[in-house]
Coordinates of C-alpha atoms in Angstrom, one line a residue:
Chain A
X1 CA 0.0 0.0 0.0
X2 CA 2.8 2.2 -0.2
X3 CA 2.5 3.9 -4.0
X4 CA -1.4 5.1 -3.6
X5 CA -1.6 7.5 -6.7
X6 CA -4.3 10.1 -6.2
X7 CA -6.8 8.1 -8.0
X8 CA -6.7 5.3 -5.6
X9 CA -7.2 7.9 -2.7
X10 CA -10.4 9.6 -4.5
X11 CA -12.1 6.1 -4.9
X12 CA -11.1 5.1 -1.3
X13 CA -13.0 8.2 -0.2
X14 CA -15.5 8.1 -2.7
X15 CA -16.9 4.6 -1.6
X16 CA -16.0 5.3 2.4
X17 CA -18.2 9.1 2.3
X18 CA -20.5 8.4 -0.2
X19 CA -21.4 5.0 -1.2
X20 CA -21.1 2.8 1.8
X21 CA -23.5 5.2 3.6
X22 CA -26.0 6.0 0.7
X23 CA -25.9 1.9 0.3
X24 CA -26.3 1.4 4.1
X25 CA -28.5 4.1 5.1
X26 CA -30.5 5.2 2.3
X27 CA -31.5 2.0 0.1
X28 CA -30.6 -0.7 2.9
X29 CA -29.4 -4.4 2.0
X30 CA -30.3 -7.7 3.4
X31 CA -27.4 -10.1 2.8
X32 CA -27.7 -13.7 3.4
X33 CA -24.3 -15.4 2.9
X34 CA -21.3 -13.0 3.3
X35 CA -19.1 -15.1 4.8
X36 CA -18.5 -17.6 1.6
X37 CA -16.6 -14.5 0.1
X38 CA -12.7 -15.5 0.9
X39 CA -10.8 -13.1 2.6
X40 CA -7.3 -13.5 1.7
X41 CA -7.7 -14.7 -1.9
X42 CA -8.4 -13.2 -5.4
X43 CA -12.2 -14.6 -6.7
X44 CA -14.8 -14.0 -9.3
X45 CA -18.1 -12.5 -8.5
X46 CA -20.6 -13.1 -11.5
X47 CA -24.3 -11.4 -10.6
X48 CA -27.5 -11.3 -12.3
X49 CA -27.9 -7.6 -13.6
X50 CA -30.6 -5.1 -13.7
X51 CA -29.4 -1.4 -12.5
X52 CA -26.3 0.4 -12.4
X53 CA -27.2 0.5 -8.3
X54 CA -25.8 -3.3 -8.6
X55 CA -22.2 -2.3 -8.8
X56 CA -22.9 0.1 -5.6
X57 CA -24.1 -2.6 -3.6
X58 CA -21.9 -5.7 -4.4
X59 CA -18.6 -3.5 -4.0
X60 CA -20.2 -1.9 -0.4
X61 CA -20.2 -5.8 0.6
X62 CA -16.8 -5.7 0.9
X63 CA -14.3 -3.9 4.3
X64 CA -13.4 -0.9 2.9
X65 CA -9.9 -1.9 3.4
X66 CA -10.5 -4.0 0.3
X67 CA -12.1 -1.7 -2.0
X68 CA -8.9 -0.5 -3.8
X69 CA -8.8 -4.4 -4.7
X70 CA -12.4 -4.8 -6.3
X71 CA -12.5 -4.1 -10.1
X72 CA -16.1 -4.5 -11.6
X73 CA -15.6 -5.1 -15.2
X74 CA -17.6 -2.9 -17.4
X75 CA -18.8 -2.8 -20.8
X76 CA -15.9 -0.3 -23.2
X77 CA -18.4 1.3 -25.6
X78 CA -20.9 2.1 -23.2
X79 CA -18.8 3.6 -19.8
X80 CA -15.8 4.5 -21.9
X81 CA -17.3 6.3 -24.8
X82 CA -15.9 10.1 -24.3
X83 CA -12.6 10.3 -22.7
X84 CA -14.0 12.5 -19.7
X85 CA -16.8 9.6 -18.7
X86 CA -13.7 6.5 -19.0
X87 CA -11.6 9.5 -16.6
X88 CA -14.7 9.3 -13.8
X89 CA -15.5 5.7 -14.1
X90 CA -12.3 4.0 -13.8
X91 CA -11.5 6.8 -10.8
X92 CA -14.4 6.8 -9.0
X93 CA -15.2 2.9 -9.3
X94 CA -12.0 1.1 -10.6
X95 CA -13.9 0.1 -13.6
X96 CA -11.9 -2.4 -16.4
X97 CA -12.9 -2.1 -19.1
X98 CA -14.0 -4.9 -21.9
X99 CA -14.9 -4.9 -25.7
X100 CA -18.2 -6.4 -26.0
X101 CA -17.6 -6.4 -29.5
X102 CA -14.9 -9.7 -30.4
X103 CA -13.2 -9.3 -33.5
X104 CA -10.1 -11.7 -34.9
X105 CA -7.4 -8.8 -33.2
X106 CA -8.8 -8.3 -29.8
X107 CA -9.5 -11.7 -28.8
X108 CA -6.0 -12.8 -27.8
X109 CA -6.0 -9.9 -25.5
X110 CA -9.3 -9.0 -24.3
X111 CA -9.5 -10.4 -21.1
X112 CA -5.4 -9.2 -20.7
X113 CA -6.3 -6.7 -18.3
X114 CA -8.4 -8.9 -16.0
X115 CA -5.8 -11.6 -16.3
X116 CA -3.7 -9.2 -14.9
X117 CA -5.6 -7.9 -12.5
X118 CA -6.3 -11.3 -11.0
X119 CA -2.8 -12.3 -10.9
X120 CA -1.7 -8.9 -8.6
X121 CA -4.5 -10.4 -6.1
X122 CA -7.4 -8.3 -7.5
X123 CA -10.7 -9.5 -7.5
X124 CA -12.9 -8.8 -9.9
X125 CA -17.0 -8.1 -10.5
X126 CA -18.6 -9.5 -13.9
X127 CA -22.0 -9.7 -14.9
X128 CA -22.3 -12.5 -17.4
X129 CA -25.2 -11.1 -18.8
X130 CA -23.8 -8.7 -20.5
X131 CA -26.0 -5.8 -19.9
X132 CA -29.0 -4.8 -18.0
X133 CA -32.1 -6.7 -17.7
X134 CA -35.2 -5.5 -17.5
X135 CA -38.1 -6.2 -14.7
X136 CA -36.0 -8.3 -12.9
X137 CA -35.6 -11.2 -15.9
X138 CA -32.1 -13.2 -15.8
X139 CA -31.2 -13.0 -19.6
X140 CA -28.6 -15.5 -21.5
X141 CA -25.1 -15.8 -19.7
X142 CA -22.4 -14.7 -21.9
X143 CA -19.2 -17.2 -21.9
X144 CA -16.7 -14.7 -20.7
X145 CA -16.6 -15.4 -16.9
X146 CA -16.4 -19.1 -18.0
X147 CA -13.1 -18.2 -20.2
X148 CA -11.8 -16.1 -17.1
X149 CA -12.3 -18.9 -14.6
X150 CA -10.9 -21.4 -17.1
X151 CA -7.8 -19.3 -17.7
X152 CA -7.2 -18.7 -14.2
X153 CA -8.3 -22.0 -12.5
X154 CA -7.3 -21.4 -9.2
X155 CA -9.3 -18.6 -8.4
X156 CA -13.2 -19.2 -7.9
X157 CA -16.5 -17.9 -9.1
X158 CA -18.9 -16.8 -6.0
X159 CA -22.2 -16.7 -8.6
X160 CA -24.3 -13.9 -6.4
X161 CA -28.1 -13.2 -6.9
X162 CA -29.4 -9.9 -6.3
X163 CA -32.8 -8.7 -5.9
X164 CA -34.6 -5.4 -6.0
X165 CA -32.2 -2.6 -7.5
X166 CA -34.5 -3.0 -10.7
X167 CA -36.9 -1.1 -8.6
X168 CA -34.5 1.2 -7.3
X169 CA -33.1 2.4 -10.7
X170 CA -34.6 0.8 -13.6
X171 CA -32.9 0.4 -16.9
X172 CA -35.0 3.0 -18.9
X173 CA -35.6 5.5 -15.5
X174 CA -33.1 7.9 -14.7
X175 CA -34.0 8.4 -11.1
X176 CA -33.7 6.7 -7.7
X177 CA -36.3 5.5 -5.6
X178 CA -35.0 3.8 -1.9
X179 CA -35.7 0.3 -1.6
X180 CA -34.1 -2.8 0.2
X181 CA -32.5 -5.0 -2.0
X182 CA -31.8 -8.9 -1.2
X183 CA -28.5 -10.2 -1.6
X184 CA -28.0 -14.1 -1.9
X185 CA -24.3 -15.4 -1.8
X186 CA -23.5 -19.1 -3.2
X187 CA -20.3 -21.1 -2.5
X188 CA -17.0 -20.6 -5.0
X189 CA -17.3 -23.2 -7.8
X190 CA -13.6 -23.6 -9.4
X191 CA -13.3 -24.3 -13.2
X192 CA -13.9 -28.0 -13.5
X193 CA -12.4 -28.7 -17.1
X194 CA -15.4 -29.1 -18.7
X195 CA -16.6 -27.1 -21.3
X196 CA -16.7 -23.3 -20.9
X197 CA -20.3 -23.4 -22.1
X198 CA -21.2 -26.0 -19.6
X199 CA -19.7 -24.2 -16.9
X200 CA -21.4 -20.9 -18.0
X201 CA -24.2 -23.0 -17.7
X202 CA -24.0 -24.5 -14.5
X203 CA -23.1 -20.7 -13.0
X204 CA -26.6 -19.8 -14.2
X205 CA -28.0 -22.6 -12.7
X206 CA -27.1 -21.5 -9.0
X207 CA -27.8 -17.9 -9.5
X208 CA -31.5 -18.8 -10.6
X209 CA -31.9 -21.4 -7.8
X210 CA -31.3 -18.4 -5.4
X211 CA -34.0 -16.8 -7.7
X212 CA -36.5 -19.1 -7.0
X213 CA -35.3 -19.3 -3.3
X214 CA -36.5 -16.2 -3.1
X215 CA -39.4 -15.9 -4.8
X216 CA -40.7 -19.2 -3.0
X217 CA -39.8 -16.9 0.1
X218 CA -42.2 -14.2 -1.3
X219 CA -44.8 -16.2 -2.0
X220 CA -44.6 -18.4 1.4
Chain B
X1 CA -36.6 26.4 19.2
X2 CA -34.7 25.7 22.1
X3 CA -33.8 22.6 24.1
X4 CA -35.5 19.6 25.5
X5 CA -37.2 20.2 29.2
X6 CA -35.9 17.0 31.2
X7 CA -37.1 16.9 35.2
X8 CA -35.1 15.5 37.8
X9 CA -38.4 12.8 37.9
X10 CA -37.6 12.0 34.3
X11 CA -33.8 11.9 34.3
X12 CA -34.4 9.4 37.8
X13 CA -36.5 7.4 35.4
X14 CA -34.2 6.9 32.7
X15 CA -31.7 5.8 34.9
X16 CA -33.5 3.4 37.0
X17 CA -34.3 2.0 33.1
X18 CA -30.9 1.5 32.5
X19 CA -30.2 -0.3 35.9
X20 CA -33.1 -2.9 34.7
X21 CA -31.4 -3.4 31.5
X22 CA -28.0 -3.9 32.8
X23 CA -30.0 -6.6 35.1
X24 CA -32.0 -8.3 32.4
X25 CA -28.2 -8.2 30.1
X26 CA -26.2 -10.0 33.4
X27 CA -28.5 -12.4 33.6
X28 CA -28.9 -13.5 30.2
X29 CA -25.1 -14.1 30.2
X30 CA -25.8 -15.6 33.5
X31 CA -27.7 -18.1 31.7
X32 CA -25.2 -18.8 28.7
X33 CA -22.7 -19.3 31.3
X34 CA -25.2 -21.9 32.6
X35 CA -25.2 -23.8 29.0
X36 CA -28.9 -22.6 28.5
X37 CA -29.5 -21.6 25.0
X38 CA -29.9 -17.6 25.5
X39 CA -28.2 -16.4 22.2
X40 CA -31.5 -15.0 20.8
X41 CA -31.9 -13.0 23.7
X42 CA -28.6 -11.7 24.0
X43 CA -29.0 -10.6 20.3
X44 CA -32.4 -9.0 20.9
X45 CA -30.5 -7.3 23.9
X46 CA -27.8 -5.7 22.1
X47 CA -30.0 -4.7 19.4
X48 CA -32.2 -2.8 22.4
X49 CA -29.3 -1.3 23.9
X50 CA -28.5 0.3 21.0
X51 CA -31.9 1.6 20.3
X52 CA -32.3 2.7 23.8
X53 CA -28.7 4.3 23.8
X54 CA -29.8 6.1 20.6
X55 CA -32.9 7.3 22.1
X56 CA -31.7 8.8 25.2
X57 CA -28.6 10.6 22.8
X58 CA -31.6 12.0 20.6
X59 CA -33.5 13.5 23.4
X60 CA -30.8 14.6 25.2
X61 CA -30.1 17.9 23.3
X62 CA -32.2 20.1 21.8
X63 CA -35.5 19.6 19.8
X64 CA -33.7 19.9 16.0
X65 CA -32.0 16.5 17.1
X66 CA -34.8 15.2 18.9
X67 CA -37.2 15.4 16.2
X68 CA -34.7 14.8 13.2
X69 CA -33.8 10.8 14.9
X70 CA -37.8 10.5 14.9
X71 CA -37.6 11.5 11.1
X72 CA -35.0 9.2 10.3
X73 CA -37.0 5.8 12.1
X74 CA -40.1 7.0 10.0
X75 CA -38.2 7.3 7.1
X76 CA -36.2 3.4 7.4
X77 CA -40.0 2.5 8.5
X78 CA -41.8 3.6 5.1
X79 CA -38.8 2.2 3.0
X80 CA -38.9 -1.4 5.3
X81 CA -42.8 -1.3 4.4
X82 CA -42.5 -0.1 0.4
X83 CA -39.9 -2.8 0.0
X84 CA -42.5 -5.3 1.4
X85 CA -45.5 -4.6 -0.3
X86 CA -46.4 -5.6 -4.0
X87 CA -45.5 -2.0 -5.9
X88 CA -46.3 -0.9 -9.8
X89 CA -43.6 -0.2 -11.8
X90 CA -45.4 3.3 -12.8
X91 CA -46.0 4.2 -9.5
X92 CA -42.2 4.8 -8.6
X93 CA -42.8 8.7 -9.2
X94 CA -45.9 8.3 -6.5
X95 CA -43.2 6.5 -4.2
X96 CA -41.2 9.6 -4.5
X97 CA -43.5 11.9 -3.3
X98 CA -44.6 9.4 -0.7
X99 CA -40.8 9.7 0.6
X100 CA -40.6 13.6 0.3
X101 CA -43.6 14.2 2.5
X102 CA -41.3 12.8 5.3
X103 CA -39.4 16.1 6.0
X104 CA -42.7 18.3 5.6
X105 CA -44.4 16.2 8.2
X106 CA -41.4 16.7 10.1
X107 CA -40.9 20.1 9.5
X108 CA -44.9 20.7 10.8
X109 CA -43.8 18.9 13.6
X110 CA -41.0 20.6 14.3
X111 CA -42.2 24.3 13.8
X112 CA -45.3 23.0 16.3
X113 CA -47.4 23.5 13.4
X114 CA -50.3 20.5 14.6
X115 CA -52.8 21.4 13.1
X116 CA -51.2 20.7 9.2
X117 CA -49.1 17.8 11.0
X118 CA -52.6 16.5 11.9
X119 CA -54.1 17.0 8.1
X120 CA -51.0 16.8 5.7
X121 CA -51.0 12.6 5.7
X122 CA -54.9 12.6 6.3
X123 CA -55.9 14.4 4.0
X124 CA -53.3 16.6 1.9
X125 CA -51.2 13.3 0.6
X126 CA -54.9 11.0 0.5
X127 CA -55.5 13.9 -2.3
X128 CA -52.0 14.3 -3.8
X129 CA -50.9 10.3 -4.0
X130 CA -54.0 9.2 -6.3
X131 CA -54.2 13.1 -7.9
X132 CA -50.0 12.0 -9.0
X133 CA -51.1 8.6 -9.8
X134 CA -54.1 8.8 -12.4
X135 CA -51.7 10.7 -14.4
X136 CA -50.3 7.9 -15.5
X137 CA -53.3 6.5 -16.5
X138 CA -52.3 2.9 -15.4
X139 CA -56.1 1.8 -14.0
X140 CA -54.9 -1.7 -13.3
X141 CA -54.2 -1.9 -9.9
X142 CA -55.4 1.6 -9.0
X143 CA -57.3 1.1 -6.0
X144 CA -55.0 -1.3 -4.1
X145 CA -52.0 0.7 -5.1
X146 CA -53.4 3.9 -3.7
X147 CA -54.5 2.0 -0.5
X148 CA -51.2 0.2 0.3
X149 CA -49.4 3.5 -0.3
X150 CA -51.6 5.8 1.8
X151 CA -51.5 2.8 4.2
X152 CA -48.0 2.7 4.4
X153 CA -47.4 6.8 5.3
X154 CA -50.3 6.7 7.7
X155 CA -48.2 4.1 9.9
X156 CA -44.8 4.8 9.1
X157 CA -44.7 8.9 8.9
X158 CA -48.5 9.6 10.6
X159 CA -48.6 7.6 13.3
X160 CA -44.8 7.7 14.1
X161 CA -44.6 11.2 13.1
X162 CA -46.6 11.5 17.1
X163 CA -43.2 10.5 19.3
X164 CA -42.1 14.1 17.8
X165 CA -45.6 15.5 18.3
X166 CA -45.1 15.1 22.2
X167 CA -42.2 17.4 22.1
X168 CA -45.0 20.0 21.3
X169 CA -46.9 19.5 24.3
X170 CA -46.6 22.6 26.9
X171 CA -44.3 21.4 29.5
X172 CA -46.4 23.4 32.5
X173 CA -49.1 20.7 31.7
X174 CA -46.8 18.4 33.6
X175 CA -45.0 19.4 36.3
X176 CA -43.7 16.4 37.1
X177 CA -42.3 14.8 33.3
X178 CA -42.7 17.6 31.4
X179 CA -43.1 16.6 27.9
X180 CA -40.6 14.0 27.4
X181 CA -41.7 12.5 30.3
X182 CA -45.4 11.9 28.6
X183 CA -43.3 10.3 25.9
X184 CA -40.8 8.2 28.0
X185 CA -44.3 7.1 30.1
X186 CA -45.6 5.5 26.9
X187 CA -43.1 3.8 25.3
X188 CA -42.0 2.1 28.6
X189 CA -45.6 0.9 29.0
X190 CA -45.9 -0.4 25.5
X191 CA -43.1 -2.3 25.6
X192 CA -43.2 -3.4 28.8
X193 CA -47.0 -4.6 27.9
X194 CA -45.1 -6.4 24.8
X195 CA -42.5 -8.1 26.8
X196 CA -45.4 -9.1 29.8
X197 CA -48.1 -10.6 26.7
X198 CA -44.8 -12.8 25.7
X199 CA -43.8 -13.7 28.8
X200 CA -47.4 -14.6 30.4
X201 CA -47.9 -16.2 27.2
X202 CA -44.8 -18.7 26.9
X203 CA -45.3 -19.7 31.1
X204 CA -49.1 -19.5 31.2
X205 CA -50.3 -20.0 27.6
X206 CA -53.1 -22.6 26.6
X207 CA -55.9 -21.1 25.0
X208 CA -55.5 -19.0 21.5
X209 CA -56.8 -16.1 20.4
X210 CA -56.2 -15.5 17.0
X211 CA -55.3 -18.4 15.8
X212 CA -54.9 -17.9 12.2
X213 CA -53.2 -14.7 12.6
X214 CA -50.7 -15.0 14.9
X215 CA -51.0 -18.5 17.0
X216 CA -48.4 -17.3 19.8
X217 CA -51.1 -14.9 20.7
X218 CA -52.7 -16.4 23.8
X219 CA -55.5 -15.3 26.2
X220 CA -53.3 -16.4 29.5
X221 CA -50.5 -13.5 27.7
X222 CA -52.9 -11.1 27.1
X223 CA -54.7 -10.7 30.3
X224 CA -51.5 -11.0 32.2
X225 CA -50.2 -7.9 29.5
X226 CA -53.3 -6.0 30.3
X227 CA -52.9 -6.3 34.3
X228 CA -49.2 -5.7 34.3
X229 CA -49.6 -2.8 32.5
X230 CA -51.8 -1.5 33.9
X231 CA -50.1 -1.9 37.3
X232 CA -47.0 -0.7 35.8
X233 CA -49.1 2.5 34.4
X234 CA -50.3 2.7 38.4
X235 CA -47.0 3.0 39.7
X236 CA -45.5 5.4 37.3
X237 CA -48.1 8.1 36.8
X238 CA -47.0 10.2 39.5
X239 CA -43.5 10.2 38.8
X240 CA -43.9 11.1 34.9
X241 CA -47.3 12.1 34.5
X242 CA -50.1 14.7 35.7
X243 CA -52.8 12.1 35.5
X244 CA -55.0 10.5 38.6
X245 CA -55.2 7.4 39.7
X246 CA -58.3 6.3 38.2
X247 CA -57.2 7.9 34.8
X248 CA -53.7 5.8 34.6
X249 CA -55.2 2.7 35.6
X250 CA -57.6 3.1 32.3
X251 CA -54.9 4.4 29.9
X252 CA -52.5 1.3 31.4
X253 CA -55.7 -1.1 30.0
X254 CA -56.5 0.8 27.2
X255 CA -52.7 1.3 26.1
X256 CA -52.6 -2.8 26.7
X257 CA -55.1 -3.6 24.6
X258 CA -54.5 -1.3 21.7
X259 CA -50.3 -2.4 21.7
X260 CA -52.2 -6.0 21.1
X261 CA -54.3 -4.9 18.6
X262 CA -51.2 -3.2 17.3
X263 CA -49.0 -6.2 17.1
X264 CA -51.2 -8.7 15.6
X265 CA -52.5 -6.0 13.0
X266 CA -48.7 -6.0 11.5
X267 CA -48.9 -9.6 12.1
X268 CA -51.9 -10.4 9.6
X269 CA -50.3 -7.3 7.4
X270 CA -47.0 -9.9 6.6
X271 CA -49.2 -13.2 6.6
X272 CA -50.9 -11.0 3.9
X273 CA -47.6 -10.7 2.6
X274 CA -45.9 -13.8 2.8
X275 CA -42.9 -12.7 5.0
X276 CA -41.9 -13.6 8.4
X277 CA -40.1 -10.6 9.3
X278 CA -40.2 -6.8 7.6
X279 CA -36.8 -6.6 7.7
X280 CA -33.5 -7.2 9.6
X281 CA -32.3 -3.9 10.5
X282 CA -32.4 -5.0 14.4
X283 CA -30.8 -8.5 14.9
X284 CA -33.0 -10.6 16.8
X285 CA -36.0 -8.3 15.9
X286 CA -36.4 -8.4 12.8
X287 CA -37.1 -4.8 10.9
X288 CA -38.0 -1.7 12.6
X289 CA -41.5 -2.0 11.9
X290 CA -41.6 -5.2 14.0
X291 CA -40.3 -3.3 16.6
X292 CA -42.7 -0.4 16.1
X293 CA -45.7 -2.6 15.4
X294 CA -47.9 -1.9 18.6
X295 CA -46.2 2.0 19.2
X296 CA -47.9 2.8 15.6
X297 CA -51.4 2.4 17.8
X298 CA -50.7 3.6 21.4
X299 CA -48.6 6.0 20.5
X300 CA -51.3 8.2 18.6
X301 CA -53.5 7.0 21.2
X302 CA -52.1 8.6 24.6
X303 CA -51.6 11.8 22.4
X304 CA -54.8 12.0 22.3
X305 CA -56.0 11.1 25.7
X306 CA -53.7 13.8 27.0
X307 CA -54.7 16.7 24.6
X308 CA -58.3 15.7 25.2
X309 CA -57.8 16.0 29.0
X310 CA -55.9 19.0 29.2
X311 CA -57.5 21.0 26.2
X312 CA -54.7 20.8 24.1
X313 CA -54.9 20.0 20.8
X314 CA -56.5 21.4 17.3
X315 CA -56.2 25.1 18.7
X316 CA -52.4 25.1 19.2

């Protein structure tokens, strides 16, 4: 911790002033299952996605201690598209960026930074979706965390499912309404030399079992 | 707007409460060290101590303070009850305005202004929350969405919106609690009624009274909460309140009987709703509204008692 560049220190202050309290004191979370997140290891979390308010709240799980190490990966075109909005997001959040868009060049290295960043003990946030959802639907799982886990097979995926930030920001509303969300935390799956596809598959799986966990819990 | 009256009678009280709760604490961990199963009580201790610690902090400065920690419960309350109930995508604009009449209640309450603190929910927001809603002309689900809304700020900023209105209360009318004290007098009674209904129930227990809506609920609890309290309400009304005997004994039954009717009303509310708890802000309560369930009917109800005894009310 002894080179901290000023953009570390604004994203340390950012999430201990700002987001942990608007998190903990204005929307409110109910997490079942934080302590399956390893403490002293690099891992994968892959969530279901509906609002940008999902970032907020998985990286506010998290000591603040550890938030310098928590990189959500984001989609390039869409948070990196003017120079000023890349600037803020990889600041403010620690964003890395990824082409959603593979062509013949980038493949080799388009998950290079992640690689990289799991390897210097960084953990990283992925939403295998791809994008948003909308009213609180669980689309088709992109391959990419599967490619991720298979290329670095000794850190885990801890698939996550949360509920309820599709009310608090919505994909096509632009402001914020306080609710509580749900969190549901699964146990780390490694990558079992399968098929990536499988595996991709078998990371949905758990995420909508906690789905209909808690929708059997609504509807008791 | 100055600071918070506290008599010697009160500031006696409040410390005599925390001698019982350092009591009740040592002898749960009495009863871990015994190897009885005690951790759910511990839990529901800690999370008291911290509400009661907060409490006393709140009331101990000046009225800003005071009434600002009443806004902020009200405020965790509505959004513990909006995240519970069924809500309409294209009512979250009516959801907004639900939330932003939380600091103008509170700022009626706080300026003393009663008689808009006692219209604004009852009347200003049953016009404004369906007025805001037809305009999106979304009929399905009008009625119940209007209901459950209005519902929701009439227990969570109404009814708890009276802990601030006691603060408003002229302190001569009680020499003896001032208007804290009134306040202190009913929460103590309320819970204590809570705690005696459980306990009378879980020793004595047999024969239940709503069985489909809450099947702890027994007749055994419930009379011994009614006489407890009122007991309790005996011996306390001269030390925090300027009521006679006759009068406490009647508000000790009524408050009884209406922290019941309190409880088991929030009770069939998350039947209704298919949850067990509202929340889990307080560990080993569950939510805050749990916690608040028979306050959202006594509360109001004492206000009243007292402003229609002493002539306060409406006029200023």
């Amino acid at each position: 911790m002894s080179n901290l560049t000023k953009e570390d220190v604004i994203k340390f202050l950012f999430f201990l002033f700002i987001v942990k309290p608007f998190i903990f004191w204005v929307l409110g979370i109910n997490v079942r299952g934080l302590e399956k997140i390893p403490k002293d290891k690099p891992f994968i979390i892959a969530a279901n996605h509906n609002s940008h308010i999902d970032t907020l709240i998985l990286m506010s799980l998290f000591p603040i201690s550890q938030i310098l190490k928590i990189h959500p990966v984001a989609a390039k075109d869409y948070f990196c598209n003017t120079k000023f909005r890349e600037y803020i997001f990889k600041t403010l959040v620690g964003i890395i960026p990824i082409e959603r868009i593979v062509t013949r060049q980038s493949k080799e290295n388009i998950f290079r930074d992640i690689n990289e960043a799991l390897k210097n003990n960084h953990s990283i946030i992925i939403y295998p979706e791809g994008t948003r959802g909308e009213d609180n639907t669980i689309l088709e799982f992109k391959t990419g965390v599967a490619h991720i886990a298979k290329m670095n097979p000794d850190v885990p995926v801890i698939p996550v499912f949360i509920n309820g930030p599709d009310k608090i920001l919505p994909k096509l509303d632009s402001f914020i309404v306080p609710f509580i969300s749900d969190i549901y935390i699964a146990d780390e799956e490694y990558y079992d030399n399968s098929s990536t596809l499988s595996f991709t598959h078998k990371i949905k799986q758990i995420i909508e079992n906690m789905y209909l966990e808690h929708k059997k819990k609504e509807t008791l | 707007m100055g600071s918070i009256y506290l008599t010697d009678n009160l500031k006696m009280c409040v410390i005599i409460l925390y001698i019982s709760l350092i009591i009740i604490t040592a002898g749960a961990y009495v009863l871990k060290f015994l190897k009885k199963d005690a951790s759910n009580f511990i839990t529901r201790m800690k999370s008291f101590w911290i509400i009661v610690i907060l409490f006393t902090a709140a009331f101990m400065f000046n009225k800003a303070a005071a009434v600002f920690f009443i806004m902020l419960i009200s405020y965790l309350a509505l959004k513990e009850f909006f995240s519970m109930i069924p809500t309409r995508r294209c009512d979250r604009r009516v959801l907004l305005w639900a939330y932003l009449s939380i600091p103008i209640q509170f700022y009626f309450l706080y300026t003393g202004w009663i008689v808009m603190f006692y219209l604004f929910i009852p009347l200003y927001l049953f016009i404004l929350i369906p007025l805001r809603m037809v305009v999106t002309e979304e009929t399905e689900g009008f009625l119940k969405s209007c209901a459950t809304i209005h519902w929701g700020l009439m227990t969570c900023v109404y009814s708890i919106g009276y802990f601030a209105a006691y603060l408003s209360i002229p302190n001569e009318i009680n020499p003896a609690g001032g208007s804290v004290g009134l306040l202190v007098f009913i929460l103590l009674l309320t819970i204590f009624n809570d705690f005696m209904q459980y306990l009378f129930g879980k020793i004595f227990g047999k024969h239940k009274i709503t069985p489909k809506v809450s099947p702890n609920k027994t007749w055994e609890g419930f009379w011994g909460g009614v006489f407890s309290t009122g007991i309790l309400s005996v011996c306390l009304y001269q030390i925090l309140t300027p009521l006679s005997i006759l009068q406490s004994a009647i508000i000790g039954f009524c408050i009884a009987i209406a922290g019941f009717f309190g409880d088991i009303t929030m009770s069939a509310i998350k039947r209704d709703m298919g949850v067990k708890d509202t929340g889990a802000l307080l560990p080993g309560h569950g939510g805050i509204l749990d916690r608040l369930d028979s306050m959202i009917f006594t509360v109001p109800l004492f206000f009243h008692f007292i402003a229609y005894d002493f002539n306060i009310g409406i006029l200023n």
